[in-house]
Amino acid sequence: MATLDRFSTQADLYARYRIDYPAELYQWLLPQVAARARAWDCATGNGQVAAVLAEHFAQVEATDISTAQLAQAPQLPNIHYQVASAERTPFAAASFDLITVAQAVHWFDMAAFNAEVRRVLRPDGVLAEWGYNLLTINPEIDPLVRYFHDETMRPYWDDNRWHIVDEYARLPFPFAGVQTGRFAVRRQWSAEWMLNYLRTWSSVASYQKQHQQDPVLLIADELTQLWGPGEREVIFPVFARTGHLQ
């Protein structure tokens, strides 16, 4: 099964309006990693995780199936970007101290990816997978966003999306020493920023492709009215898991 590409068409929006991850996540993750020679950021997208890893590892390999996403990534001397699938890479066996996958593993062929992890991870290396669920704002706006997510967009989500809602509970993780963490990303956004964030969803891109219309406009007026002028705090719940070879 080929890895699905659902983010090339909105790569510029993705780079600007998608969240990055809190320092607390890296503070939890990095002490679990014994060596800091090489890391692989799988499905790197626009390279936001790779750029953080580059501060802590001598060399970072960052892969994605989307050339459009990689074009948005920061160029740093110790990051090497290349197009490659999660399930089949050009890397040598036992070559990484850390493998990371942020908000992407639900798109993979899990059996093939886990086999590739076992091949390229060093014996004392760590695999880290994380994602974030639907954001919350306040009791007035949350039902509107959830209805848009769960009902309006439901026919346009791939089934893979619901693994995020389940926080990867149904995705196999056949590794030892499993640790889990929970974090929160808090941002101050305007209504316009929120609407553009919605346009980064794969379901919105699918709707636009099928209907040649922007579905975010279906809720734009109501959301903007409820939001009011200025900014509001948005909160994304982040979930993470780590493990190593048995």
Short mmCIF file of C-alpha atoms in Angstrom, two decimals:
data_model
loop_
_atom_site.label_atom_id
_atom_site.label_comp_id
_atom_site.label_asym_id
_atom_site.label_seq_id
_atom_site.Cartn_x
_atom_site.Cartn_y
_atom_site.Cartn_z
CA MET A 1 0.00 0.00 0.00
CA ALA A 2 1.48 3.35 -1.05
CA THR A 3 1.70 6.19 1.46
CA LEU A 4 -1.01 8.74 0.76
CA ASP A 5 -0.09 12.32 -0.14
CA ARG A 6 -2.85 14.63 1.07
CA PHE A 7 -0.85 17.82 1.67
CA SER A 8 1.08 18.83 -1.44
CA THR A 9 -1.69 21.00 -2.86
CA GLN A 10 -1.85 23.14 0.31
CA ALA A 11 1.86 23.04 1.19
CA ASP A 12 2.17 26.83 1.44
CA LEU A 13 -0.81 27.09 3.80
CA TYR A 14 0.49 24.11 5.78
CA ALA A 15 3.86 25.75 6.31
CA ARG A 16 2.31 28.97 7.58
CA TYR A 17 -0.77 27.90 9.53
CA ARG A 18 0.03 24.47 11.02
CA ILE A 19 1.30 24.40 14.59
CA ASP A 20 4.75 23.44 15.74
CA TYR A 21 5.31 21.40 18.90
CA PRO A 22 5.92 22.50 22.48
CA ALA A 23 9.35 22.52 24.12
CA GLU A 24 7.93 20.21 26.78
CA LEU A 25 7.56 17.42 24.21
CA TYR A 26 11.24 17.58 23.28
CA GLN A 27 12.23 17.88 26.94
CA TRP A 28 10.35 14.62 27.54
CA LEU A 29 11.71 12.88 24.43
CA LEU A 30 15.38 13.76 24.19
CA PRO A 31 16.52 12.38 27.57
CA GLN A 32 15.26 8.98 26.39
CA VAL A 33 17.82 8.95 23.55
CA ALA A 34 21.24 7.63 24.55
CA ALA A 35 23.26 8.95 21.59
CA ARG A 36 22.93 12.05 19.43
CA ALA A 37 24.73 11.15 16.21
CA ARG A 38 21.93 10.66 13.67
CA ALA A 39 18.16 11.20 13.64
CA TRP A 40 15.58 10.50 10.95
CA ASP A 41 12.50 12.72 10.82
CA CYS A 42 10.08 10.64 8.76
CA ALA A 43 7.30 12.45 6.87
CA THR A 44 9.02 15.69 7.76
CA GLY A 45 6.57 17.87 5.81
CA ASN A 46 7.96 21.40 5.98
CA GLY A 47 10.80 20.35 8.28
CA GLN A 48 9.65 21.87 11.53
CA VAL A 49 10.65 18.85 13.65
CA ALA A 50 13.85 18.31 11.68
CA ALA A 51 14.92 21.88 12.47
CA VAL A 52 14.55 21.24 16.21
CA LEU A 53 16.37 17.91 15.99
CA ALA A 54 19.22 19.66 14.15
CA GLU A 55 19.95 21.55 17.38
CA HIS A 56 20.59 18.27 19.20
CA PHE A 57 21.93 15.78 16.64
CA ALA A 58 25.06 15.85 14.50
CA GLN A 59 23.12 14.81 11.40
CA VAL A 60 19.40 14.76 10.60
CA GLU A 61 17.89 12.90 7.67
CA ALA A 62 14.44 14.26 6.79
CA THR A 63 12.18 12.51 4.28
CA ASP A 64 8.77 13.11 2.79
CA ILE A 65 6.84 11.96 -0.27
CA SER A 66 5.86 15.56 -1.11
CA THR A 67 8.34 17.72 -3.00
CA ALA A 68 5.99 20.67 -2.45
CA GLN A 69 6.22 20.24 1.31
CA LEU A 70 10.00 19.82 1.26
CA ALA A 71 10.29 23.05 -0.72
CA GLN A 72 8.96 24.87 2.37
CA ALA A 73 11.54 23.38 4.76
CA PRO A 74 14.35 25.38 6.40
CA GLN A 75 17.80 24.73 4.96
CA LEU A 76 20.31 23.94 7.70
CA PRO A 77 23.79 22.52 7.22
CA ASN A 78 23.19 19.32 9.20
CA ILE A 79 19.79 18.46 7.68
CA HIS A 80 19.60 16.40 4.51
CA TYR A 81 16.15 16.41 2.87
CA GLN A 82 15.07 13.87 0.30
CA VAL A 83 11.95 12.37 -1.21
CA ALA A 84 11.34 8.90 0.19
CA SER A 85 8.42 6.91 1.52
CA ALA A 86 8.18 5.90 5.16
CA GLU A 87 8.14 2.24 4.26
CA ARG A 88 11.16 2.09 1.95
CA THR A 89 14.24 4.25 2.48
CA PRO A 90 17.81 4.39 1.16
CA PHE A 91 19.29 4.30 4.66
CA ALA A 92 21.78 1.74 5.91
CA ALA A 93 20.77 -0.76 8.57
CA ALA A 94 21.16 0.23 12.22
CA SER A 95 21.98 3.85 11.36
CA PHE A 96 19.74 6.02 13.58
CA ASP A 97 19.66 6.93 17.27
CA LEU A 98 16.19 8.46 16.95
CA ILE A 99 13.31 8.17 14.49
CA THR A 100 10.48 10.69 14.75
CA VAL A 101 7.07 10.82 13.07
CA ALA A 102 4.88 13.84 13.82
CA GLN A 103 1.20 13.86 12.83
CA ALA A 104 1.80 11.41 9.98
CA VAL A 105 2.09 7.77 11.03
CA HIS A 106 -1.65 7.21 10.51
CA TRP A 107 -1.02 7.58 6.75
CA PHE A 108 1.52 4.73 6.63
CA ASP A 109 1.43 1.05 5.82
CA MET A 110 2.15 0.17 9.43
CA ALA A 111 3.55 -3.32 8.92
CA ALA A 112 6.01 -2.09 6.29
CA PHE A 113 6.96 1.02 8.29
CA ASN A 114 7.56 -0.92 11.50
CA ALA A 115 9.75 -3.35 9.55
CA GLU A 116 11.75 -0.42 8.17
CA VAL A 117 12.12 1.02 11.68
CA ARG A 118 13.49 -2.31 12.89
CA ARG A 119 15.97 -2.31 10.01
CA VAL A 120 17.38 1.22 10.37
CA LEU A 121 17.11 1.88 14.13
CA ARG A 122 20.20 1.21 16.22
CA PRO A 123 19.86 -1.33 19.05
CA ASP A 124 19.68 1.41 21.69
CA GLY A 125 17.73 3.83 19.47
CA VAL A 126 14.27 5.27 20.05
CA LEU A 127 11.17 5.53 17.87
CA ALA A 128 8.89 8.47 18.71
CA GLU A 129 5.42 8.98 17.20
CA TRP A 130 3.09 11.83 18.07
CA GLY A 131 0.04 13.68 16.87
CA TYR A 132 -2.53 16.24 17.90
CA ASN A 133 -6.28 16.05 18.09
CA LEU A 134 -8.98 18.57 17.24
CA LEU A 135 -8.37 21.95 18.81
CA THR A 136 -10.62 23.63 21.38
CA ILE A 137 -11.42 27.32 21.74
CA ASN A 138 -14.51 27.96 23.87
CA PRO A 139 -18.00 26.48 24.44
CA GLU A 140 -19.56 28.72 21.78
CA ILE A 141 -17.14 28.03 18.92
CA ASP A 142 -16.15 24.43 19.65
CA PRO A 143 -19.49 22.87 18.55
CA LEU A 144 -19.32 24.69 15.21
CA VAL A 145 -15.79 23.47 14.51
CA ARG A 146 -16.57 19.93 15.67
CA TYR A 147 -19.67 19.72 13.46
CA PHE A 148 -17.61 20.94 10.50
CA HIS A 149 -14.98 18.29 11.30
CA ASP A 150 -17.25 15.36 12.17
CA GLU A 151 -20.22 15.91 9.85
CA THR A 152 -19.66 18.38 7.02
CA MET A 153 -16.20 17.06 6.23
CA ARG A 154 -16.83 13.42 7.11
CA PRO A 155 -17.27 12.20 3.48
CA TYR A 156 -13.98 13.88 2.57
CA TRP A 157 -11.73 12.50 5.32
CA ASP A 158 -9.71 9.39 4.56
CA ASP A 159 -10.40 6.62 7.05
CA ASN A 160 -6.83 7.17 8.28
CA ARG A 161 -7.93 10.42 9.90
CA TRP A 162 -9.88 8.64 12.61
CA HIS A 163 -6.66 7.16 13.99
CA ILE A 164 -5.92 10.69 15.19
CA VAL A 165 -9.27 10.86 16.96
CA ASP A 166 -8.38 7.52 18.62
CA GLU A 167 -4.91 8.82 19.50
CA TYR A 168 -3.30 5.91 17.61
CA ALA A 169 -4.92 3.32 19.88
CA ARG A 170 -5.61 1.02 16.92
CA LEU A 171 -2.20 1.44 15.27
CA PRO A 172 0.28 -1.31 16.19
CA PHE A 173 3.37 -0.32 18.16
CA PRO A 174 5.37 -3.53 18.59
CA PHE A 175 8.26 -2.04 20.51
CA ALA A 176 9.68 -2.36 24.02
CA GLY A 177 9.79 0.07 26.92
CA VAL A 178 6.80 2.06 25.73
CA GLN A 179 6.39 5.49 27.28
CA THR A 180 3.54 7.91 26.63
CA GLY A 181 3.23 11.64 27.07
CA ARG A 182 0.56 14.30 26.81
CA PHE A 183 1.13 17.96 26.07
CA ALA A 184 -0.74 21.06 24.97
CA VAL A 185 -0.03 23.60 22.24
CA ARG A 186 -1.52 27.01 23.02
CA ARG A 187 -1.68 29.77 20.42
CA GLN A 188 -3.34 33.16 20.08
CA TRP A 189 -5.19 33.26 16.77
CA SER A 190 -7.47 35.63 14.93
CA ALA A 191 -10.58 34.33 13.16
CA GLU A 192 -8.79 34.74 9.83
CA TRP A 193 -5.87 32.62 11.03
CA MET A 194 -8.28 29.95 12.25
CA LEU A 195 -10.07 29.81 8.89
CA ASN A 196 -6.77 29.45 7.07
CA TYR A 197 -5.74 26.68 9.45
CA LEU A 198 -8.94 24.82 8.48
CA ARG A 199 -7.85 25.13 4.85
CA THR A 200 -4.80 22.97 5.65
CA TRP A 201 -7.05 19.96 6.41
CA SER A 202 -6.79 17.10 3.93
CA SER A 203 -10.60 16.85 3.88
CA VAL A 204 -10.90 20.49 2.82
CA ALA A 205 -8.41 19.92 0.00
CA SER A 206 -10.40 16.84 -1.06
CA TYR A 207 -13.68 18.83 -1.05
CA GLN A 208 -12.11 21.59 -3.11
CA LYS A 209 -10.78 19.10 -5.62
CA GLN A 210 -14.20 17.49 -6.04
CA HIS A 211 -16.42 20.58 -6.00
CA GLN A 212 -14.12 23.45 -7.05
CA GLN A 213 -15.33 25.38 -4.00
CA ASP A 214 -13.85 26.30 -0.62
CA PRO A 215 -15.89 24.51 2.10
CA VAL A 216 -14.45 26.74 4.82
CA LEU A 217 -16.73 29.46 3.48
CA LEU A 218 -19.66 27.36 4.77
CA ILE A 219 -18.77 28.34 8.34
CA ALA A 220 -16.64 31.45 7.81
CA ASP A 221 -19.32 34.04 8.58
CA GLU A 222 -20.66 32.28 11.67
CA LEU A 223 -17.21 31.54 13.04
CA THR A 224 -16.03 35.10 12.45
CA GLN A 225 -19.09 36.48 14.24
CA LEU A 226 -18.67 34.15 17.21
CA TRP A 227 -14.94 34.85 17.34
CA GLY A 228 -15.28 38.60 17.45
CA PRO A 229 -12.43 41.07 16.86
CA GLY A 230 -8.93 40.35 18.05
CA GLU A 231 -7.41 37.03 19.02
CA ARG A 232 -8.54 34.03 21.06
CA GLU A 233 -6.56 31.22 22.62
CA VAL A 234 -6.70 27.91 20.76
CA ILE A 235 -5.52 24.70 22.42
CA PHE A 236 -4.33 21.57 20.64
CA PRO A 237 -4.01 18.37 22.72
CA VAL A 238 -0.81 16.52 21.77
CA PHE A 239 -0.29 12.80 22.43
CA ALA A 240 2.99 10.92 22.04
CA ARG A 241 4.52 7.47 22.43
CA THR A 242 8.08 6.16 22.34
CA GLY A 243 9.63 2.71 22.26
CA HIS A 244 12.79 0.84 21.33
CA LEU A 245 13.77 -2.44 19.76
CA GLN A 246 12.98 -5.52 21.80
#
